[in-house]
JSON list of C-alpha atoms in Angstrom, two decimals:
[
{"chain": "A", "resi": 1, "resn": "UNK", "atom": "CA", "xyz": [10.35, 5.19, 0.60]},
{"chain": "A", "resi": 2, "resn": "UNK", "atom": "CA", "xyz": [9.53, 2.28, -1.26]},
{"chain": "A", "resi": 3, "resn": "UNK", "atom": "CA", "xyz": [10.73, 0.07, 1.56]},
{"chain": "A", "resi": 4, "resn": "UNK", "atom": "CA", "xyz": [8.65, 1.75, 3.99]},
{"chain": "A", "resi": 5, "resn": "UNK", "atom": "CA", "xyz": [6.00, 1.07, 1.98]},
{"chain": "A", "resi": 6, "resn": "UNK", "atom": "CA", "xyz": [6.70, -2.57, 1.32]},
{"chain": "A", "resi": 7, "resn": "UNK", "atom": "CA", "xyz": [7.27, -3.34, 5.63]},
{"chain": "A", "resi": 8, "resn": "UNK", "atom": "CA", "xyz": [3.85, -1.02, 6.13]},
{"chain": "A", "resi": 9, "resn": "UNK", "atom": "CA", "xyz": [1.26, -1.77, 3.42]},
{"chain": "A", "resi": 10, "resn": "UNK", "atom": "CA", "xyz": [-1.04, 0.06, 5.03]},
{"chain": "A", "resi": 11, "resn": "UNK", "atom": "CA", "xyz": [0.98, 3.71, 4.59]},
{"chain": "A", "resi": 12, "resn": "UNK", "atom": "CA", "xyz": [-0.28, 3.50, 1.00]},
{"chain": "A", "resi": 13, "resn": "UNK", "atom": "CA", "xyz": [-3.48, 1.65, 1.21]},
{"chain": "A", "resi": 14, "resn": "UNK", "atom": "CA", "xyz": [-4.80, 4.38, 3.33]},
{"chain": "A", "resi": 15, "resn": "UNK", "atom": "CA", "xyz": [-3.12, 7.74, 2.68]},
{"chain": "A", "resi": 16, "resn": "UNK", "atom": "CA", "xyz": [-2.42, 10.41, 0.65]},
{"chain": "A", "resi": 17, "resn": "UNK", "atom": "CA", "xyz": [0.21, 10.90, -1.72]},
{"chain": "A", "resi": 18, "resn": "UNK", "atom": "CA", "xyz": [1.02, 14.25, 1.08]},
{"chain": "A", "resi": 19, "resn": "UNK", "atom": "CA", "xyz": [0.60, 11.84, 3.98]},
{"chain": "A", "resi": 20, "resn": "UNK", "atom": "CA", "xyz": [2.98, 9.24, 2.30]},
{"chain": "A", "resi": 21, "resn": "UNK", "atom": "CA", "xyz": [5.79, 12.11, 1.44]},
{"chain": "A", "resi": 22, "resn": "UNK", "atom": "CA", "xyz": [5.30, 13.57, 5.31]},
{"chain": "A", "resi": 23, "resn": "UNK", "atom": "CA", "xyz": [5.69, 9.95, 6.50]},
{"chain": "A", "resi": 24, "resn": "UNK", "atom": "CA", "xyz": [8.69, 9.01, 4.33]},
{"chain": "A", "resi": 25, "resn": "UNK", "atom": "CA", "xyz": [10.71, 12.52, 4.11]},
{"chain": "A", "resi": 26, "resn": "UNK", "atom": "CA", "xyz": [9.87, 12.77, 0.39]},
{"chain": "A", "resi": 27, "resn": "UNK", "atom": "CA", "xyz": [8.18, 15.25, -1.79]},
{"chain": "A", "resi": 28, "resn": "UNK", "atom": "CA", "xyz": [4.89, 14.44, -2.96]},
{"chain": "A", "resi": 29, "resn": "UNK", "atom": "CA", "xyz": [6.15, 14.53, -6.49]},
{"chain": "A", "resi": 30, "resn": "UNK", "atom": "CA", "xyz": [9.01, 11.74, -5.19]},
{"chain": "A", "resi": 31, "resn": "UNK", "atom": "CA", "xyz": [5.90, 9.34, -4.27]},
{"chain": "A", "resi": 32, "resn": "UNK", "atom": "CA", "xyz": [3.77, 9.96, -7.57]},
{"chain": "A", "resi": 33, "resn": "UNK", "atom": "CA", "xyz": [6.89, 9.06, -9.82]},
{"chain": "A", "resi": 34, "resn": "UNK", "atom": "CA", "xyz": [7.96, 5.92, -7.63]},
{"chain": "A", "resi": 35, "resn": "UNK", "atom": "CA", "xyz": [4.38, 5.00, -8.72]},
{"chain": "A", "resi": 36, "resn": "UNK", "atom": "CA", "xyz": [4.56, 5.87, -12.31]},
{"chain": "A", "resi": 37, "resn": "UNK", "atom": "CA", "xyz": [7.94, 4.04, -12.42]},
{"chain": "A", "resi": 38, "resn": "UNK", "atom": "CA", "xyz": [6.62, 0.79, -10.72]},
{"chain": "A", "resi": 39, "resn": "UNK", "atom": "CA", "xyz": [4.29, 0.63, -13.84]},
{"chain": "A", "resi": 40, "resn": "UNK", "atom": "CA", "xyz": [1.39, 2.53, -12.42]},
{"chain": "A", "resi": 41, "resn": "UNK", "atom": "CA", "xyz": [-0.45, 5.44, -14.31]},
{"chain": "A", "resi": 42, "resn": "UNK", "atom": "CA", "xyz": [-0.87, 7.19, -11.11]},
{"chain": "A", "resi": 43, "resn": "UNK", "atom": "CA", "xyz": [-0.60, 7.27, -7.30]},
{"chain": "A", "resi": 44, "resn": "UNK", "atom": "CA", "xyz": [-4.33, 6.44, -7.15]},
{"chain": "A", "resi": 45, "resn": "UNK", "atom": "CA", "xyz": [-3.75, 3.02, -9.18]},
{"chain": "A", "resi": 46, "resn": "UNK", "atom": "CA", "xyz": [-1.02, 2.16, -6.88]},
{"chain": "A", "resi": 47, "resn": "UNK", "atom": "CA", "xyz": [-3.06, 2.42, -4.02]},
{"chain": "A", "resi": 48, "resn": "UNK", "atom": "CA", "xyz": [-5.44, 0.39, -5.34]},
{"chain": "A", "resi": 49, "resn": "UNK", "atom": "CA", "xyz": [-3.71, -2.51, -5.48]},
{"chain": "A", "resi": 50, "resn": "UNK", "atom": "CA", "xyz": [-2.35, -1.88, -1.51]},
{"chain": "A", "resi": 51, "resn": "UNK", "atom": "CA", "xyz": [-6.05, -1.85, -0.36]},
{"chain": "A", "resi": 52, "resn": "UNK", "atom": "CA", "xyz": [-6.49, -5.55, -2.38]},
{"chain": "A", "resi": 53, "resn": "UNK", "atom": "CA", "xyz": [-3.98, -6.83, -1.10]},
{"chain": "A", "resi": 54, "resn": "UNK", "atom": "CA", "xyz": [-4.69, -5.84, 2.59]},
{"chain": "A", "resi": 55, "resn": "UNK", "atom": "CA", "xyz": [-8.47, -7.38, 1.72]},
{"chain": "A", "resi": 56, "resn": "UNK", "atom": "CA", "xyz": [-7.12, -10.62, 0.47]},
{"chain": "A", "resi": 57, "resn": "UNK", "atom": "CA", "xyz": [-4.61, -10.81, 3.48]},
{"chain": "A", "resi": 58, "resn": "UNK", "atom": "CA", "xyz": [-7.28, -10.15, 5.97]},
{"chain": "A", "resi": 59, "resn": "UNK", "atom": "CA", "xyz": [-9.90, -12.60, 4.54]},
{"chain": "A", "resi": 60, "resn": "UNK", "atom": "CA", "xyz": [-7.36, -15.45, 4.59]},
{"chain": "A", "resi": 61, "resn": "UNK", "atom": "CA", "xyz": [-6.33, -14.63, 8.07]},
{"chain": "A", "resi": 62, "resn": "UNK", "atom": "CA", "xyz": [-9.82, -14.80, 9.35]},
{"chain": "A", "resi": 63, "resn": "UNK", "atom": "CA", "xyz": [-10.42, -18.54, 8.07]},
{"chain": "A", "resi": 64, "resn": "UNK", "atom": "CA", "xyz": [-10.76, -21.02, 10.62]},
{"chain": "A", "resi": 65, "resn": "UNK", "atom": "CA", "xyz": [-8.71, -24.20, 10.61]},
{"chain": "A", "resi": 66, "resn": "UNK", "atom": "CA", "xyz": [-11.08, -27.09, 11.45]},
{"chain": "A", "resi": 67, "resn": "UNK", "atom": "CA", "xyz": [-10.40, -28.67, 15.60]},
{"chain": "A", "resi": 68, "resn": "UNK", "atom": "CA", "xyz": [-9.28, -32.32, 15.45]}
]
């Protein structure tokens, strides 16, 4: 799960803790304790940090390098 995760950002940027268990074969349960034991207090936290990242990697992307 964690893998999927890691090559799809975006699965836990955007969904649910349900819609990340359907998506990865895992209980719901399975993807609030792989967030508690990446350091997290909760599922919600994780996400978080998804969504930044996705921000930060889609602000870079859309600078312009200068025509010489």
């Amino acid at each position: 799960m964690a893998r999927q995760i890691l090559e799809k950002p975006e699965i836990a940027a955007f969904d649910s803790t349900s819609v990340v268990a359907c998506r990865c074969q895992v209980g719901t349960s399975t993807v609030s304790r792989l967030a508690r034991h990446l350091g997290f207090a909760n599922y919600r936290e994780l996400r978080r940090v998804f969504q930044d990242h996705l921000r930060t990697r889609s602000q870079t992307s859309n600078v312009r390098m200068p025509a010489f």
